[in-house]
Coordinates of C-alpha atoms in Angstrom, one line a residue:
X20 CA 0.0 0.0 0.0
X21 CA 1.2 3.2 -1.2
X22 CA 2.5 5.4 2.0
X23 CA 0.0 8.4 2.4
X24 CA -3.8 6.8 2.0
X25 CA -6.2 5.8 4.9
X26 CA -7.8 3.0 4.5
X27 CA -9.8 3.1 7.7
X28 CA -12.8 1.8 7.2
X29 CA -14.8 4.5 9.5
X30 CA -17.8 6.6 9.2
X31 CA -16.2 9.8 10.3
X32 CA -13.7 9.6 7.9
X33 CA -15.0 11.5 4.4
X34 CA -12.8 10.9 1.3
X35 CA -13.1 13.3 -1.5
X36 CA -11.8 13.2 -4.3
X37 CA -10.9 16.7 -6.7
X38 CA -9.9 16.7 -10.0
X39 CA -7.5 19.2 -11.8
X40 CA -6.2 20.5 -8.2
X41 CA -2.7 22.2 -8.8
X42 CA -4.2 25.6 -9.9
X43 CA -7.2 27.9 -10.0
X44 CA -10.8 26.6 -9.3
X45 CA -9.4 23.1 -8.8
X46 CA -6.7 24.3 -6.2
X47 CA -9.0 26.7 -4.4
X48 CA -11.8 24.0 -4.1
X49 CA -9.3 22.1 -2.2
X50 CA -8.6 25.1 0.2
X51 CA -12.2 25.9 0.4
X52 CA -12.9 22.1 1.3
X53 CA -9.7 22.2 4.4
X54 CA -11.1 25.5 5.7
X55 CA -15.3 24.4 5.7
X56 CA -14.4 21.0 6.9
X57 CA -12.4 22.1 9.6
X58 CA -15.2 24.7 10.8
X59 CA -18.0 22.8 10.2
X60 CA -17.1 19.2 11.3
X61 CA -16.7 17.7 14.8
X62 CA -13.6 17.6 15.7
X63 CA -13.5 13.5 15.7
X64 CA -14.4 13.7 12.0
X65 CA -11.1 13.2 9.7
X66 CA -11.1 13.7 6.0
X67 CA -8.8 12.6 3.1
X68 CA -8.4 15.2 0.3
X69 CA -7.3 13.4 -2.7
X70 CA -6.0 16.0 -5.6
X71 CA -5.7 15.0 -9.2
X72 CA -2.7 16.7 -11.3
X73 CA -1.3 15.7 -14.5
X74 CA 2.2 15.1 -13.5
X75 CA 4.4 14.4 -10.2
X76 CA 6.0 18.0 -10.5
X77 CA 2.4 19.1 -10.0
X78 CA 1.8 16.6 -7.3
X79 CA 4.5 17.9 -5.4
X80 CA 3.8 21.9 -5.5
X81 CA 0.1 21.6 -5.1
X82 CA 1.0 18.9 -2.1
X83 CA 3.3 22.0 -0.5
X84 CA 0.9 24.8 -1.3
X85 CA -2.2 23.2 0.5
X86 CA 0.5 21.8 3.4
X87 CA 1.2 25.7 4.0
X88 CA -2.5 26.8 3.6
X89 CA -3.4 23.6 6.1
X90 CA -0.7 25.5 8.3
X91 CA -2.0 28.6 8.4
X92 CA -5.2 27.6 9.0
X93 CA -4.4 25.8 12.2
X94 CA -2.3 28.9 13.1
X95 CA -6.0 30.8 12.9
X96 CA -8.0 28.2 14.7
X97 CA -5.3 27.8 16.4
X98 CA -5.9 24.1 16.6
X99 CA -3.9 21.2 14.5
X100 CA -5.6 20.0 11.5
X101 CA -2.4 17.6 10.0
X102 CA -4.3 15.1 12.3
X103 CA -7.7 15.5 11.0
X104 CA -6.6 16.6 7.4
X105 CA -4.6 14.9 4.8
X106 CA -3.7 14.7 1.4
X107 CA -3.3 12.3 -1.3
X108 CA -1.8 13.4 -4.1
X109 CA -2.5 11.2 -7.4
X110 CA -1.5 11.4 -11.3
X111 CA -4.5 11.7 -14.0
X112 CA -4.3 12.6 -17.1
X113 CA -8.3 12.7 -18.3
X114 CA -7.4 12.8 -22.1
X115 CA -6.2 9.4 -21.4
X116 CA -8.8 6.3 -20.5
X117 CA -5.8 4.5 -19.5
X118 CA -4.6 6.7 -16.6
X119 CA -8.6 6.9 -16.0
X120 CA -8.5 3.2 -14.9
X121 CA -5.0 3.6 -13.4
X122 CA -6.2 5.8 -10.9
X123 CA -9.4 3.7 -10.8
X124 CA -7.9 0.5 -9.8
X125 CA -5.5 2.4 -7.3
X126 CA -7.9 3.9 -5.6
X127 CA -10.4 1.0 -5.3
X128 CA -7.8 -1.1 -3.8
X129 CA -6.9 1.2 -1.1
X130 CA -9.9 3.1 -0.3
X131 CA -12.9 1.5 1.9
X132 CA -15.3 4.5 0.2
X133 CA -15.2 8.0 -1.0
X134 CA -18.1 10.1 -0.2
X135 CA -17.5 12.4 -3.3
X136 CA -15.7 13.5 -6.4
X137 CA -15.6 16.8 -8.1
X138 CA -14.9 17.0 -11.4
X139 CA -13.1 20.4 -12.0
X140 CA -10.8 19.7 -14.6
X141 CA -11.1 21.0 -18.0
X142 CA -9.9 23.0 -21.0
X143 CA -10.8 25.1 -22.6
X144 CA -9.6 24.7 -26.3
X145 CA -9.5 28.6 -27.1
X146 CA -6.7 29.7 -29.5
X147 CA -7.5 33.5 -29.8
X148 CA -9.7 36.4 -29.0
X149 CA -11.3 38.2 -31.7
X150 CA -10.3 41.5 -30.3
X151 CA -12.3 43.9 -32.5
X152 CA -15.8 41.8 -31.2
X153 CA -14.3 42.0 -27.7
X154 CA -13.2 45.7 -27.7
X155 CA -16.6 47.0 -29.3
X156 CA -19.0 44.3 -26.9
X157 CA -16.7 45.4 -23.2
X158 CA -17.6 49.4 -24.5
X159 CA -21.6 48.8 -25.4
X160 CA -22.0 46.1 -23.0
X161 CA -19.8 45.5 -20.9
X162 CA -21.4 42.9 -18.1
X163 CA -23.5 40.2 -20.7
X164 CA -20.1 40.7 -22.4
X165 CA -18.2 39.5 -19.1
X166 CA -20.8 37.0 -18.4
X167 CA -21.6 35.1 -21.9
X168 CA -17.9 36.0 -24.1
X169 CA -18.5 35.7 -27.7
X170 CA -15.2 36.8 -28.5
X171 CA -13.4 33.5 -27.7
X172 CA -11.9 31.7 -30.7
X173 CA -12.0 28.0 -30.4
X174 CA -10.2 25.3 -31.8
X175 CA -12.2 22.6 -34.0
X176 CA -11.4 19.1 -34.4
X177 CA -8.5 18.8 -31.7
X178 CA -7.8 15.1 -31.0
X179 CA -6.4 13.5 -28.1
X180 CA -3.6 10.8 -28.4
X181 CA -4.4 7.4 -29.5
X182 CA -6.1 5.9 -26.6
X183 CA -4.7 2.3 -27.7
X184 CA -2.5 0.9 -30.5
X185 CA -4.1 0.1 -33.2
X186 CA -4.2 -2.9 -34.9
X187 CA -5.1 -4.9 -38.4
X188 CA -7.9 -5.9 -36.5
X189 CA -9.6 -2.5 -35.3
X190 CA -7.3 -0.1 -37.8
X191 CA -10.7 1.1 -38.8
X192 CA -12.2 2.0 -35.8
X193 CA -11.1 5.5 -34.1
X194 CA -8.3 5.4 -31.8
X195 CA -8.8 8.6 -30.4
X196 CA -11.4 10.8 -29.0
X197 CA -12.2 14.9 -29.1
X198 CA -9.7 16.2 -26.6
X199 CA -12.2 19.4 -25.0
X200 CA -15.0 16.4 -24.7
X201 CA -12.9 14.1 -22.9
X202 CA -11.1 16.1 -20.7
X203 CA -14.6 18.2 -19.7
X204 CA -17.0 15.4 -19.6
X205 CA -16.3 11.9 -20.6
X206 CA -13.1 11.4 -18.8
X207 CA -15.2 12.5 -15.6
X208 CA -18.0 10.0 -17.0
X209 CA -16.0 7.3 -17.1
X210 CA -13.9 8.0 -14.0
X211 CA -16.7 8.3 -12.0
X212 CA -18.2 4.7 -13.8
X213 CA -15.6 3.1 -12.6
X214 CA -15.4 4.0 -8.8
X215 CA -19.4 3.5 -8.1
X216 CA -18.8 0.7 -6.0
X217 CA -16.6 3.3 -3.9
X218 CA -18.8 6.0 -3.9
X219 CA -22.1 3.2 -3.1
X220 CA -20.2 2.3 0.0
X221 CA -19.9 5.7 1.2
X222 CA -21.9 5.9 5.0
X223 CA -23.3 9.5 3.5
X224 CA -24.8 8.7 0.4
X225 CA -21.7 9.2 -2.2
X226 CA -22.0 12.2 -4.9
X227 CA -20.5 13.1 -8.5
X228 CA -20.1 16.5 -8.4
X229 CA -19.7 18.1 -12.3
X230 CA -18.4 21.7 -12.5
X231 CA -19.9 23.0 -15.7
X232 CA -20.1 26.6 -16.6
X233 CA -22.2 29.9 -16.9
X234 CA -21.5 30.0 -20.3
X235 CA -23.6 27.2 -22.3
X236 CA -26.1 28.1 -24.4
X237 CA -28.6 25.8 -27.1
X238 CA -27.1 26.4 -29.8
X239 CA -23.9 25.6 -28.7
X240 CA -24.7 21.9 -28.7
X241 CA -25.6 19.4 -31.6
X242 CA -26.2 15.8 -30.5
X243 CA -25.1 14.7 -33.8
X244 CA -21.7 16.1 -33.3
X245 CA -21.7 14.9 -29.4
X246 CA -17.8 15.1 -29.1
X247 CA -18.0 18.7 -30.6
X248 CA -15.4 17.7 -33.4
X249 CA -16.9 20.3 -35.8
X250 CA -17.5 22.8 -33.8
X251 CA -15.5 25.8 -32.8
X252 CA -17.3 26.3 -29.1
X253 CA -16.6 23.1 -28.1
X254 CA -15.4 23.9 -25.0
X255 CA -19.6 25.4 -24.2
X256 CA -21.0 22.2 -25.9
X257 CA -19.2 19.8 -23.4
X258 CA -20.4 22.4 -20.6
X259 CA -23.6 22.1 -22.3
X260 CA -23.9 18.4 -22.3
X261 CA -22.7 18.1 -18.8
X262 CA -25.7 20.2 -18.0
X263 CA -28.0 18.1 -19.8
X264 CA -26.9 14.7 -17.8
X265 CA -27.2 15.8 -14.8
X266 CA -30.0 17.2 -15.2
X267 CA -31.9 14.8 -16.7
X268 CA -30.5 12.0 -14.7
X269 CA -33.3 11.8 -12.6
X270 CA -36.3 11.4 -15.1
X271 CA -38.1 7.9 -15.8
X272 CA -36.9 8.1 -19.3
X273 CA -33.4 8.4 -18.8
X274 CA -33.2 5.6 -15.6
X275 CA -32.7 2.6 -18.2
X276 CA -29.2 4.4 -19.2
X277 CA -28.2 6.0 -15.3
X278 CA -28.8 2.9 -13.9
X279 CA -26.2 1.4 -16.1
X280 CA -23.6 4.0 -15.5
X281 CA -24.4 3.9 -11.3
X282 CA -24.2 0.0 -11.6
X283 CA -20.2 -1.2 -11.5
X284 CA -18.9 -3.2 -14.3
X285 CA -19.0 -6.3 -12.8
X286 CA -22.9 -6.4 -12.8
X287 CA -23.5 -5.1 -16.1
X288 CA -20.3 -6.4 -18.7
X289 CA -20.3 -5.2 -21.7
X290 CA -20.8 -8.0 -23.7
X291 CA -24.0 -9.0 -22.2
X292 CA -25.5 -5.5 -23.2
X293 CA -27.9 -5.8 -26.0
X294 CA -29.0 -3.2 -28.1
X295 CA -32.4 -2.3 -30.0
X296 CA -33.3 1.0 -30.8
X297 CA -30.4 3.0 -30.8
X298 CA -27.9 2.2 -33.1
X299 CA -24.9 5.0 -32.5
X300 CA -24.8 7.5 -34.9
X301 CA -21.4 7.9 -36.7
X302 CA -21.2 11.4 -36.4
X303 CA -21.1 11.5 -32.4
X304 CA -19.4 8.2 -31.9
X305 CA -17.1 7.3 -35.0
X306 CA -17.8 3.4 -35.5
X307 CA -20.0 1.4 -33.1
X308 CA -18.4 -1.6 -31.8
X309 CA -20.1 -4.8 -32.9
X310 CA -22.4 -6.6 -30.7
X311 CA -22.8 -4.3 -28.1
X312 CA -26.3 -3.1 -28.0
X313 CA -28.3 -0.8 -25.2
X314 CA -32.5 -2.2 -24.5
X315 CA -33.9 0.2 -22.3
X316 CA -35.3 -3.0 -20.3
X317 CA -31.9 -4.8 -19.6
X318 CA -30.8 -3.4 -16.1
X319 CA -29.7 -5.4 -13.4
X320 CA -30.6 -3.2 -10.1
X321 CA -27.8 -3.1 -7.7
X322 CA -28.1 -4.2 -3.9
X323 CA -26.0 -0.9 -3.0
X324 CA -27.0 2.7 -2.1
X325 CA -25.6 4.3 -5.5
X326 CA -24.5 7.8 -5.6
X327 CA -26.3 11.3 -6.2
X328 CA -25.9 13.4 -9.7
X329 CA -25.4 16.9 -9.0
X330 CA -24.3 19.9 -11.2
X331 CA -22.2 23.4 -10.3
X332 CA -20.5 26.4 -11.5
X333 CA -18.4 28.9 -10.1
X334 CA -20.1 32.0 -11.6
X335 CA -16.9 34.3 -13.4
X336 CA -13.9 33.9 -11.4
X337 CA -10.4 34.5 -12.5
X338 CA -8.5 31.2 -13.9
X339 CA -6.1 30.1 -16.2
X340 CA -8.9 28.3 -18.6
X341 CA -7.9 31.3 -21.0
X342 CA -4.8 32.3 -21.0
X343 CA -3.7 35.8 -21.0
X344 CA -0.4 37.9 -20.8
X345 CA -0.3 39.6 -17.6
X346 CA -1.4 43.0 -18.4
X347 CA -4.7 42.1 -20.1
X348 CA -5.5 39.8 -17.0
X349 CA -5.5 43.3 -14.5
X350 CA -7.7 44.6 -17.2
X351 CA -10.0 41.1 -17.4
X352 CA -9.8 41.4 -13.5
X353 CA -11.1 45.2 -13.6
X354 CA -13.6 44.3 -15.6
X355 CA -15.4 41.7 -13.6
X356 CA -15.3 43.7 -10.5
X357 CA -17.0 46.7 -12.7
X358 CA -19.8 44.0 -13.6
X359 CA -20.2 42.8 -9.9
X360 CA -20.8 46.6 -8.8
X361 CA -23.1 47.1 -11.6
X362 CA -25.1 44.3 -9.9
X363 CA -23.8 40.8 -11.9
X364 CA -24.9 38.5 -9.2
X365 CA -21.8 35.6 -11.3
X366 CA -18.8 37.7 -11.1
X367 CA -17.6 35.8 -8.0
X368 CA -13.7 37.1 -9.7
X369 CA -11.3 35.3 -7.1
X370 CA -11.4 31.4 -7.1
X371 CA -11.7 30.5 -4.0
X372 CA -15.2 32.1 -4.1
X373 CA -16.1 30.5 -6.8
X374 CA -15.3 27.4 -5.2
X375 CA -18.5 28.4 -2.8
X376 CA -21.0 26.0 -4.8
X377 CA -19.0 22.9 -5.2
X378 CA -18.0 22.8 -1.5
X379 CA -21.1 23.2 -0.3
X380 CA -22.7 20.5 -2.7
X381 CA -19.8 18.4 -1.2
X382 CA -20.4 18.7 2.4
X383 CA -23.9 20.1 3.1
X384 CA -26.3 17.6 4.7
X385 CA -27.7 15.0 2.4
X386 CA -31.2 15.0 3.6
X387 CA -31.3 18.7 2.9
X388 CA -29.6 18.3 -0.7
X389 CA -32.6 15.9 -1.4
X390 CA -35.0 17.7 0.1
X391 CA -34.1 21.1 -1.4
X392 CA -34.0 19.1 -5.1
X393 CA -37.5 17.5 -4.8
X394 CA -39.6 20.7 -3.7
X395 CA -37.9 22.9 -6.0
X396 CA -36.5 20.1 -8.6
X397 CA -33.4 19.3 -10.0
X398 CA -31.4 22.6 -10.4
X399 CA -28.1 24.1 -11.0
X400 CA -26.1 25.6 -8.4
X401 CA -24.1 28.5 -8.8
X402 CA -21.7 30.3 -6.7
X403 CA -22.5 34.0 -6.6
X404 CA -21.9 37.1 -5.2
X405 CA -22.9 40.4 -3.9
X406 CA -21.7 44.0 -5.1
X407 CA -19.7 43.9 -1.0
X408 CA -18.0 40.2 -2.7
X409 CA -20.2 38.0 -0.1
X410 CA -20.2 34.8 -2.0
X411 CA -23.3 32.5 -1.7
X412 CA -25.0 29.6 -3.7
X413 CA -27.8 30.3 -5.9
X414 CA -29.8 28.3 -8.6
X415 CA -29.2 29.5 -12.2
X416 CA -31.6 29.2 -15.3
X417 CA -30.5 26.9 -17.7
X418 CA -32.0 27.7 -21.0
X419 CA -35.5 25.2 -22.3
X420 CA -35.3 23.9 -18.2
X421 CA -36.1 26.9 -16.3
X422 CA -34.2 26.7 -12.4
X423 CA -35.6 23.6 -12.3
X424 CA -37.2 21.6 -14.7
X425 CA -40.8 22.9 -14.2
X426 CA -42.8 24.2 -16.8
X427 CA -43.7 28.1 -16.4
X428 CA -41.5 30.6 -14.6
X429 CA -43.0 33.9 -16.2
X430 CA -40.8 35.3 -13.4
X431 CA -37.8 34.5 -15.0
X432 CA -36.9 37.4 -16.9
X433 CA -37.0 39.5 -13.4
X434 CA -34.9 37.7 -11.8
X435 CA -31.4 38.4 -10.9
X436 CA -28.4 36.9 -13.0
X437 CA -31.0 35.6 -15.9
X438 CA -29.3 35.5 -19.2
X439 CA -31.0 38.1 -21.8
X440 CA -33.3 36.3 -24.2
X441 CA -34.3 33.2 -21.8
X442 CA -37.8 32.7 -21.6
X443 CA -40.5 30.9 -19.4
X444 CA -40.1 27.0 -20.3
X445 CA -43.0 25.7 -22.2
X446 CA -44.2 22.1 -22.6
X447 CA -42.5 21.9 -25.9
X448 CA -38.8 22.7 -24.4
X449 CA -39.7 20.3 -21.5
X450 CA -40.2 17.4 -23.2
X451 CA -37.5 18.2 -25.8
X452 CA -35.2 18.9 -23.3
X453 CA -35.9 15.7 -21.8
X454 CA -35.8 13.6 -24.5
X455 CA -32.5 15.2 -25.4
X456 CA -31.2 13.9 -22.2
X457 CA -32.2 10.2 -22.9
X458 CA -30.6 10.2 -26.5
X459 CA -27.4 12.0 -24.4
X460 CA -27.2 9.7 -22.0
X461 CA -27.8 6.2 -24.7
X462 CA -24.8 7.8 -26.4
X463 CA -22.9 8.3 -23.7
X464 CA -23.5 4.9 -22.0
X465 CA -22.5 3.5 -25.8
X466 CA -19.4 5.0 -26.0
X467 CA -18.6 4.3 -22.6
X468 CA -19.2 0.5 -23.2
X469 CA -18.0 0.4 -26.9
X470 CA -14.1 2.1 -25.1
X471 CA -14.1 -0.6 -22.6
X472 CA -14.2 -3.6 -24.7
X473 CA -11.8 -1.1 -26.8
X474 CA -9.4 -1.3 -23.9
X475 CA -9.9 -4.8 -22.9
X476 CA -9.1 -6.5 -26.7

């Protein structure tokens, strides 16, 4: 066993899990969880903080930074916390299934449960700003400019390595996968997949946290073109589809599909899936893998508790996402505290307040969670702030959905932080929206299936 994890099979010990941890949202979330934990929790409750970085380098500084934030914590409750608190530093790359299922099979054979994962990481897959679009929206309107950019240039088509080697065999099946879509969503999907029998064995019922953004709009998704390959806002159509899943992972007529993905691999192979009416289209999937098949009627329920969907942003918060030279990130900074005093409720600015709504989904009471998602349905949670920079979580509109999937909301165009142009949801955006979930999540459940059997040949 590698020196560093705690296997202690105990109640009051909470594993979490954060991807993407050695800077910006991801690093603050990790501060923000040491400093809520420690204030909040009994003193006999302990709590493993497992950070995800791409390399050991990484491991190593983010290890030091959050040893000397743990520090100074203690020094201001003046109490030690390297008793209660520790850290796990692991390697993940998610552009690549095979560290996915490295870090998988690590951490299932040393953990006794995690009680959540948040999935930060991401990129972005901008290569410019169209400066003219950007100068002349900041002067004529300068917050929905700060809030929704159109003046990002993205990338189309980027690729990430070959996930395998191919061979005469398969040399006609795709060997890789769109590198924005697996790095924001399906590496998470398949990461979280693959440690459900960790998170099912949490004492607290165990929850997948996705960080999407503020950003995603309709039109920035196409389910025929689910990886985003030909797309040049691909980064908002994984953010957009992350949405959608979550969202819809609750309703009857996506449960054939959610089931599958909260049941481990053992107790549904993929070889005895069968398929009927969905054959995967080509355009969002490359080639389908023979003889694997998804019937909605062919789940095999699981004796365990499994774990909770639930969906985040961190309003508009300074990261490195985009990158800028210095002098234009003082100006981008300037900028987003101008919105906030005009009244942005989203323009959190620093990262550790936006790191407000992913910490609390992490560690506020379950029974409240539930009950707050069944009266007011299934929402998602923002981290916000006043014009003073108090940060607090708040449910944001999401476009054909409303704040949370209930038809109506003639309200919505008065209230605060509502993007300009979204409407009250009618019966028609409903039920599209909800059967775009189910084809989402058949698609995502065959490409999930279709890459293991990739990986296992």
């Amino acid at each position: 066993m590698k020196e560093g994890l705690h296997p202690q099979d105990n109640e009051q010990h909470s594993y979490v899990l954060v991807t993407g941890a050695n800077s910006g949202l991801g690093f603050a979330t990790c501060c923000r969880l040491i400093d809520e934990f420690a204030t909040t929790r009994p003193s006999f409750q302990c709590l493993t903080l497992i950070i995800t970085t791409r390399g050991s380098g990484k491991s190593k500084d983010t290890v030091r930074r959050l040893e000397q934030h743990l520090e100074r914590q203690s020094k201001e409750l003046d109490t030690p916390l390297k008793h209660r608190i520790s850290l796990q530093p692991e390697q993940l790359d998610l552009t690549s299934l095979r560290s996915v299922q490295s870090l998988s099979n690590r951490l299932i054979e040393n953990l006794p449960h995690l009680d959540a994962i948040i999935c930060n990481a991401g990129y972005g897959g901008v290569t410019g700003v169209n400066w003219p679009v950007a100068i002349w929206t900041v002067c004529t309107d300068l917050v929905n400019t700060v809030t929704y950019p159109k003046f990002k240039i993205g990338g189309v088509g980027e690729m990430t390595a070959p996930q395998r080697t191919p061979t005469k065999e398969v040399s006609d099946t795709p060997s890789s996968l769109g590198r924005v879509f697996t790095s924001n969503v399906f590496g998470h999907y398949v990461l979280s997949h693959s440690l459900i029998a960790l998170l099912s064995a949490s004492p607290d019922q165990g929850r997948i946290i996705f960080v999407s953004s503020i950003e995603p709009h309709p039109s920035h998704f196409d389910i025929s073109d689910i990886q985003a390959l030909k797309s040049d806002t691909s980064y908002e159509s994984s953010k957009r589809l992350t949405d959608i899943l979550v969202l819809t992972s609750s309703l009857p007529s996506t449960r054939p599909f959610v089931q599958r993905f909260l049941s481990t691999s053992s107790s549904s192979p993929p070889h005895s899936i069968d398929l009927l009416d969905n054959e995967l289209p080509e355009s969002g999937l490359g080639t389908g893998t023979p003889g694997i098949s998804l019937i909605d009627n062919e789940y095999r329920p699981s004796t365990s508790s499994p774990p909770k969907l639930y969906l985040c942003h961190p309003g508009i918060c300074a990261t490195s996402i985009v990158p800028l030279p210095l002098i234009l990130y003082y100006c981008m900074m300037a900028a987003f505290y101008i919105a906030r005093w005009a009244g942005s409720p989203w323009h959190t600015v620093s990262a550790y307040k936006g790191a407000c709504a992913p910490v609390w989904l992490a560690l506020a009471d379950q029974e409240e969670l539930e009950d707050m998602e069944q009266r007011e349905g299934k929402g998602k949670w923002g981290s916000s702030s006043d014009r003073a920079g108090y940060e607090r979580v708040m449910r944001t509109a999401v476009e054909e959905w409303g704040l949370g999937g209930k038809m109506g909301g003639r309200e919505l165009g008065k209230r605060k932080g509502i993007r300009p142009g979204t409407r009250e949801v009618t019966k028609e955006d409903r039920e599209g929206f909800e059967e775009l979930g189910r084809e989402c999540w058949r698609q995502m459940e065959g490409l999930r299936t279709e890459w293991e059997v990739k990986l296992a040949g």
